[in-house]
Amino acid sequence: MIAATAPGKIILFGEHAVVYGRPALAAPIHHLRARATIEETGAPDVTLTAPDLNRTALLSNVNPHNPLAAIVRAVEKHCHCSLSDGYTLSVTSAIPIASGLGSGAAISVAVIRALAVYMGQGEAFTRELVSALAYEVERLHHGTPSGVDNTVIAFEQPVYFVRHDPQPAIELLTPGRPLRLLIGDTGVRSATKDVVGDVRRQWAADSRHFDSIFDACGRIAEAGRSALVAGDLAAVGTLMNDNHDWLVRMTVSSAPLDKLVAAARDGGALGAKLSGAGRGGNMIALVTGETEAAVAERLAAAGAVRIYKSDVG
Ligand code: PMV
């Protein structure tokens, strides 16, 4: 049996603005992972299965927009080969879906990695190629993804990312001091595509206003990169707070997100913000060894349905 995995991710700075060409910073969550396995069956057709969701289907029968079929097709197109029979492809994931933690891109990356090994091309599938193929799949689901999710998940390192066509500008970052984050889940699911589409409608209606918000987020991401690399955790926290305020103005926060962000700050977090598309999903709080327990307690009291820990760096 072949198995491959890929991590979830958080966005430290710049969500939404990154779709409009401003920089963003993202980091993998190494211990929350999606996993893909491939077992040869020798049978005609391919069985696609997602045991967590209780779903099984044959590749030949599913709609081309089926997420797993779309990944198989993207790899087939790249390698000009057929991957349409002889195995079972199974996916499981510890990453909550529709929560801003990159579950879709993580599944794509895990499946692409497993298919590469299955074809005996594990080495040829570089991180750049895996990311580019996952981006093709993201485009099918999200319309106008920036590409930050597939990049940080395929590279598995903190990244500074700017969308450019045809290739994004990517810089892999090493934090000067590790960041200790708590991730608080509102338990409210929110589809990235809907939120991104709504921001686009608002931007089209008032582009001057929205461009000025995106510019502010871009400046925060630039300053965030310097603070992260310098290991200036206090500055990182302040910039996270600023970024959240701009995301509120962008209308992508929500009462449960704001409540968790306020609770984390009350508990002593250096900074807190929503992470990902917003209107639900997760927020992140920058803590220290001294404040971690108090912040976790406040998050739980404020209604976080799950709290994860994640170190960056
Ligand atoms: O998939 P999410 O919810 O983490 O959102 C991705 C970040 C956005 O900037 C909102 C969209 C994008 O394509 O970059």
Short mmCIF file of C-alpha atoms and ligand atoms in Angstrom, two decimals:
data_model
loop_
_atom_site.label_atom_id
_atom_site.label_comp_id
_atom_site.label_asym_id
_atom_site.label_seq_id
_atom_site.Cartn_x
_atom_site.Cartn_y
_atom_site.Cartn_z
CA MET A 1 0.00 0.00 0.00
CA ILE A 2 1.19 3.52 -0.82
CA ALA A 3 0.46 6.29 1.67
CA ALA A 4 1.16 10.02 1.52
CA THR A 5 0.11 12.92 3.73
CA ALA A 6 -0.08 16.71 3.68
CA PRO A 7 -0.57 19.31 6.45
CA GLY A 8 -3.27 21.87 7.12
CA LYS A 9 -2.34 25.55 7.18
CA ILE A 10 -3.04 28.88 8.81
CA ILE A 11 -2.78 32.34 7.28
CA LEU A 12 -0.79 34.67 9.52
CA PHE A 13 -1.36 37.78 7.43
CA GLY A 14 -3.05 38.84 4.24
CA GLU A 15 -6.04 36.58 3.49
CA HIS A 16 -8.37 37.99 0.83
CA ALA A 17 -5.98 40.84 -0.02
CA VAL A 18 -3.71 38.11 -1.44
CA VAL A 19 -6.34 37.33 -4.09
CA TYR A 20 -5.82 40.94 -5.30
CA GLY A 21 -2.04 40.73 -5.57
CA ARG A 22 -1.03 41.86 -2.08
CA PRO A 23 1.44 39.73 -0.11
CA ALA A 24 0.42 37.13 2.46
CA LEU A 25 2.19 34.99 5.04
CA ALA A 26 1.06 31.43 5.75
CA ALA A 27 2.38 28.48 7.74
CA PRO A 28 1.72 24.74 7.79
CA ILE A 29 0.10 22.98 10.74
CA HIS A 30 2.28 19.90 10.74
CA HIS A 31 0.29 17.73 13.09
CA LEU A 32 -3.13 18.21 11.45
CA ARG A 33 -2.88 16.19 8.26
CA ALA A 34 -4.78 14.71 5.36
CA ARG A 35 -3.78 11.21 4.23
CA ALA A 36 -4.19 9.43 0.91
CA THR A 37 -3.59 5.73 0.33
CA ILE A 38 -3.48 3.73 -2.88
CA GLU A 39 -3.96 -0.02 -2.98
CA GLU A 40 -3.57 -1.95 -6.19
CA THR A 41 -6.58 -4.07 -7.06
CA GLY A 42 -5.85 -5.06 -10.64
CA ALA A 43 -9.57 -4.51 -11.24
CA PRO A 44 -11.00 -2.35 -14.00
CA ASP A 45 -11.91 1.17 -12.86
CA VAL A 46 -10.75 3.04 -9.76
CA THR A 47 -12.58 3.00 -6.45
CA LEU A 48 -12.59 6.41 -4.75
CA THR A 49 -13.35 6.28 -1.08
CA ALA A 50 -13.61 8.76 1.79
CA PRO A 51 -14.34 6.59 4.85
CA ASP A 52 -14.72 9.65 7.13
CA LEU A 53 -17.62 10.84 4.97
CA ASN A 54 -18.98 7.36 4.32
CA ARG A 55 -18.57 7.83 0.58
CA THR A 56 -17.42 5.38 -2.07
CA ALA A 57 -17.75 5.73 -5.84
CA LEU A 58 -16.22 4.50 -9.07
CA LEU A 59 -14.07 6.96 -11.01
CA SER A 60 -15.91 6.16 -14.24
CA ASN A 61 -19.26 7.07 -12.64
CA VAL A 62 -18.57 10.30 -10.81
CA ASN A 63 -19.21 13.82 -11.98
CA PRO A 64 -15.96 15.40 -13.28
CA HIS A 65 -16.26 17.97 -10.47
CA ASN A 66 -15.90 15.25 -7.88
CA PRO A 67 -12.85 16.52 -5.95
CA LEU A 68 -10.94 13.22 -6.02
CA ALA A 69 -11.69 12.62 -9.70
CA ALA A 70 -10.53 16.16 -10.47
CA ILE A 71 -7.16 15.45 -8.82
CA VAL A 72 -6.70 12.17 -10.72
CA ARG A 73 -7.57 13.94 -13.99
CA ALA A 74 -5.12 16.78 -13.29
CA VAL A 75 -2.29 14.28 -12.73
CA GLU A 76 -3.28 12.29 -15.84
CA LYS A 77 -3.24 15.48 -17.89
CA HIS A 78 0.19 16.41 -16.60
CA CYS A 79 1.79 13.00 -17.24
CA HIS A 80 -0.17 12.20 -20.44
CA CYS A 81 -1.00 8.83 -18.95
CA SER A 82 -4.04 6.90 -17.80
CA LEU A 83 -4.66 6.48 -14.09
CA SER A 84 -8.18 5.21 -14.63
CA ASP A 85 -8.02 1.60 -13.46
CA GLY A 86 -6.43 -0.89 -11.14
CA TYR A 87 -6.48 0.68 -7.69
CA THR A 88 -8.45 2.02 -4.75
CA LEU A 89 -7.76 5.60 -3.70
CA SER A 90 -8.76 6.36 -0.14
CA VAL A 91 -8.59 9.68 1.70
CA THR A 92 -8.95 10.57 5.37
CA SER A 93 -8.25 13.85 7.11
CA ALA A 94 -7.86 15.25 10.60
CA ILE A 95 -8.33 18.78 9.22
CA PRO A 96 -11.85 20.15 9.76
CA ILE A 97 -13.51 21.03 6.46
CA ALA A 98 -14.70 24.50 5.45
CA SER A 99 -12.86 26.04 8.40
CA GLY A 100 -10.03 28.02 6.84
CA LEU A 101 -7.42 25.36 7.58
CA GLY A 102 -6.78 24.27 4.00
CA SER A 103 -8.46 20.87 4.13
CA GLY A 104 -9.22 20.79 0.39
CA ALA A 105 -5.70 21.71 -0.70
CA ALA A 106 -4.22 19.25 1.82
CA ILE A 107 -6.27 16.41 0.33
CA SER A 108 -5.18 17.42 -3.18
CA VAL A 109 -1.50 17.49 -2.17
CA ALA A 110 -1.71 14.13 -0.34
CA VAL A 111 -3.43 12.48 -3.33
CA ILE A 112 -0.98 13.96 -5.86
CA ARG A 113 1.96 12.73 -3.74
CA ALA A 114 0.44 9.24 -3.48
CA LEU A 115 -0.24 9.07 -7.24
CA ALA A 116 3.34 10.20 -7.96
CA VAL A 117 4.72 7.32 -5.88
CA TYR A 118 2.22 4.92 -7.46
CA MET A 119 3.57 5.90 -10.89
CA GLY A 120 7.17 5.49 -9.69
CA GLN A 121 7.71 9.25 -10.10
CA GLY A 122 7.98 10.36 -6.50
CA GLU A 123 11.24 12.24 -7.18
CA ALA A 124 10.00 13.93 -10.35
CA PHE A 125 7.05 15.45 -8.51
CA THR A 126 8.87 18.39 -6.95
CA ARG A 127 7.16 20.66 -4.42
CA GLU A 128 6.68 23.22 -7.20
CA LEU A 129 4.94 20.67 -9.43
CA VAL A 130 2.77 19.28 -6.63
CA SER A 131 1.75 22.83 -5.74
CA ALA A 132 0.97 23.73 -9.38
CA LEU A 133 -1.21 20.63 -9.84
CA ALA A 134 -3.04 21.27 -6.57
CA TYR A 135 -3.62 24.84 -7.76
CA GLU A 136 -5.35 23.51 -10.89
CA VAL A 137 -7.74 21.59 -8.66
CA GLU A 138 -8.28 24.58 -6.35
CA ARG A 139 -9.29 26.62 -9.37
CA LEU A 140 -12.05 24.17 -10.16
CA HIS A 141 -13.49 24.51 -6.67
CA HIS A 142 -12.83 28.13 -5.78
CA GLY A 143 -12.90 30.12 -8.98
CA THR A 144 -10.19 32.66 -8.15
CA PRO A 145 -7.86 31.13 -5.56
CA SER A 146 -4.67 33.05 -4.89
CA GLY A 147 -2.61 29.87 -4.69
CA VAL A 148 -1.36 30.51 -1.15
CA ASP A 149 -3.02 27.36 0.27
CA ASN A 150 -1.54 24.87 -2.19
CA THR A 151 1.87 26.59 -1.89
CA VAL A 152 2.24 26.50 1.88
CA ILE A 153 0.84 22.97 2.02
CA ALA A 154 3.09 21.59 -0.74
CA PHE A 155 6.21 23.33 0.63
CA GLU A 156 5.38 22.56 4.29
CA GLN A 157 7.23 25.67 5.45
CA PRO A 158 6.21 29.21 6.40
CA VAL A 159 5.92 31.22 3.19
CA TYR A 160 5.73 34.80 2.07
CA PHE A 161 3.54 34.66 -1.02
CA VAL A 162 2.56 37.12 -3.75
CA ARG A 163 0.24 36.08 -6.52
CA HIS A 164 1.71 36.67 -9.98
CA ASP A 165 0.85 35.14 -13.31
CA PRO A 166 2.01 32.68 -14.41
CA GLN A 167 4.14 31.94 -11.32
CA PRO A 168 3.66 33.32 -7.81
CA ALA A 169 6.57 34.91 -5.99
CA ILE A 170 7.41 32.68 -3.04
CA GLU A 171 9.91 33.13 -0.27
CA LEU A 172 10.35 30.39 2.31
CA LEU A 173 10.74 31.94 5.76
CA THR A 174 12.50 30.86 8.91
CA PRO A 175 11.12 32.67 11.97
CA GLY A 176 13.79 34.28 14.15
CA ARG A 177 11.96 32.81 17.14
CA PRO A 178 9.31 30.08 17.00
CA LEU A 179 5.71 31.21 17.19
CA ARG A 180 3.40 29.38 19.56
CA LEU A 181 -0.14 29.59 18.29
CA LEU A 182 -3.50 28.48 19.57
CA ILE A 183 -6.11 27.89 16.90
CA GLY A 184 -9.71 28.34 18.02
CA ASP A 185 -12.55 26.88 15.98
CA THR A 186 -15.91 28.68 16.01
CA GLY A 187 -17.54 25.45 14.82
CA VAL A 188 -19.27 27.49 12.11
CA ARG A 189 -18.56 26.17 8.63
CA SER A 190 -17.99 28.71 5.94
CA ALA A 191 -17.35 28.06 2.25
CA THR A 192 -14.26 29.92 1.01
CA LYS A 193 -15.78 30.27 -2.45
CA ASP A 194 -18.83 32.13 -1.11
CA VAL A 195 -16.84 34.53 1.06
CA VAL A 196 -14.29 35.23 -1.68
CA GLY A 197 -17.16 35.80 -4.13
CA ASP A 198 -18.89 38.21 -1.75
CA VAL A 199 -15.70 40.21 -1.23
CA ARG A 200 -15.31 40.38 -5.02
CA ARG A 201 -18.85 41.77 -5.38
CA GLN A 202 -18.16 44.40 -2.75
CA TRP A 203 -14.81 45.29 -4.32
CA ALA A 204 -16.48 45.64 -7.76
CA ALA A 205 -19.08 47.97 -6.23
CA ASP A 206 -16.54 50.13 -4.35
CA SER A 207 -13.06 49.29 -5.53
CA ARG A 208 -11.40 52.41 -4.07
CA HIS A 209 -12.54 51.54 -0.57
CA PHE A 210 -11.66 47.87 -0.88
CA ASP A 211 -8.31 48.53 -2.56
CA SER A 212 -7.34 50.76 0.35
CA ILE A 213 -8.22 47.95 2.77
CA PHE A 214 -6.18 45.47 0.70
CA ASP A 215 -3.26 47.92 0.62
CA ALA A 216 -3.33 48.17 4.41
CA CYS A 217 -3.35 44.36 4.71
CA GLY A 218 -0.44 44.17 2.26
CA ARG A 219 1.60 46.63 4.34
CA ILE A 220 0.83 44.55 7.45
CA ALA A 221 2.02 41.38 5.70
CA GLU A 222 5.28 43.11 4.69
CA ALA A 223 5.84 44.32 8.24
CA GLY A 224 4.84 40.86 9.50
CA ARG A 225 7.53 39.22 7.40
CA SER A 226 10.22 41.47 8.92
CA ALA A 227 8.90 40.95 12.45
CA LEU A 228 8.69 37.18 11.98
CA VAL A 229 12.21 36.87 10.59
CA ALA A 230 13.59 39.17 13.32
CA GLY A 231 11.83 37.09 15.99
CA ASP A 232 9.98 40.16 17.29
CA LEU A 233 6.95 38.36 18.71
CA ALA A 234 5.39 41.47 20.25
CA ALA A 235 5.39 43.15 16.82
CA VAL A 236 3.94 40.03 15.18
CA GLY A 237 1.10 40.05 17.73
CA THR A 238 0.33 43.74 17.23
CA LEU A 239 0.25 43.25 13.46
CA MET A 240 -2.13 40.29 13.86
CA ASN A 241 -4.48 42.56 15.82
CA ASP A 242 -4.24 45.23 13.12
CA ASN A 243 -4.89 42.69 10.38
CA HIS A 244 -8.01 41.47 12.19
CA ASP A 245 -9.35 45.03 12.36
CA TRP A 246 -8.98 45.36 8.58
CA LEU A 247 -10.67 41.99 8.06
CA VAL A 248 -13.59 43.29 10.13
CA ARG A 249 -13.80 46.29 7.79
CA MET A 250 -13.67 43.88 4.88
CA THR A 251 -16.85 42.33 6.42
CA VAL A 252 -15.38 38.83 6.61
CA SER A 253 -15.34 38.50 10.39
CA SER A 254 -18.36 37.36 12.38
CA ALA A 255 -19.67 37.63 15.93
CA PRO A 256 -18.26 34.21 16.98
CA LEU A 257 -14.85 35.03 15.45
CA ASP A 258 -14.75 38.46 17.12
CA LYS A 259 -15.72 36.87 20.43
CA LEU A 260 -12.87 34.35 20.26
CA VAL A 261 -10.39 37.04 19.18
CA ALA A 262 -11.43 39.29 22.10
CA ALA A 263 -11.26 36.36 24.54
CA ALA A 264 -7.73 35.46 23.40
CA ARG A 265 -6.57 39.06 23.88
CA ASP A 266 -8.21 39.21 27.33
CA GLY A 267 -6.37 36.02 28.23
CA GLY A 268 -3.04 37.68 27.46
CA ALA A 269 -2.37 36.69 23.84
CA LEU A 270 0.21 38.89 22.11
CA GLY A 271 -2.22 39.14 19.21
CA ALA A 272 -5.20 37.39 17.64
CA LYS A 273 -7.02 37.38 14.31
CA LEU A 274 -9.30 35.30 12.16
CA SER A 275 -7.44 33.03 9.76
CA GLY A 276 -8.61 32.02 6.28
CA ALA A 277 -11.71 33.14 4.45
CA GLY A 278 -13.65 34.11 7.61
CA ARG A 279 -17.41 34.38 8.39
CA GLY A 280 -16.77 31.20 10.40
CA GLY A 281 -13.96 28.71 10.71
CA ASN A 282 -10.91 29.40 12.81
CA MET A 283 -9.00 32.18 14.49
CA ILE A 284 -5.39 32.15 15.68
CA ALA A 285 -3.84 33.57 18.82
CA LEU A 286 -0.13 34.17 19.44
CA VAL A 287 0.74 32.99 22.94
CA THR A 288 3.77 32.32 25.11
CA GLY A 289 4.50 29.51 27.56
CA GLU A 290 3.15 31.80 30.31
CA THR A 291 -0.11 32.81 28.62
CA GLU A 292 -1.02 29.62 26.74
CA ALA A 293 -3.14 28.02 29.46
CA ALA A 294 -5.06 31.21 30.27
CA VAL A 295 -5.75 31.92 26.59
CA ALA A 296 -6.93 28.34 26.00
CA GLU A 297 -9.26 28.65 28.99
CA ARG A 298 -10.71 31.94 27.69
CA LEU A 299 -11.18 30.49 24.22
CA ALA A 300 -13.05 27.49 25.60
CA ALA A 301 -15.23 29.74 27.79
CA ALA A 302 -15.99 31.95 24.76
CA GLY A 303 -17.32 28.95 22.83
CA ALA A 304 -14.40 27.50 20.85
CA VAL A 305 -15.54 24.02 19.86
CA ARG A 306 -11.96 22.87 19.32
CA ILE A 307 -8.60 24.33 20.24
CA TYR A 308 -5.42 23.22 18.51
CA LYS A 309 -1.84 24.09 19.27
CA SER A 310 0.60 24.81 16.53
CA ASP A 311 4.21 25.92 16.52
CA VAL A 312 5.55 27.89 13.60
CA GLY A 313 9.32 27.66 13.07
O1 PMV B 1 -9.23 28.34 2.25
P1 PMV B 1 -9.25 29.41 3.28
O2 PMV B 1 -10.56 29.60 3.94
O3 PMV B 1 -8.09 29.34 4.20
O4 PMV B 1 -9.05 30.80 2.50
C1 PMV B 1 -7.95 31.01 1.70
C2 PMV B 1 -7.51 32.41 1.79
C3 PMV B 1 -8.22 33.43 0.90
O5 PMV B 1 -7.29 34.49 0.81
C4 PMV B 1 -9.50 33.91 1.56
C5 PMV B 1 -8.54 32.90 -0.49
C6 PMV B 1 -7.33 32.66 -1.36
O6 PMV B 1 -7.51 32.03 -2.41
O7 PMV B 1 -6.23 33.10 -1.04
#
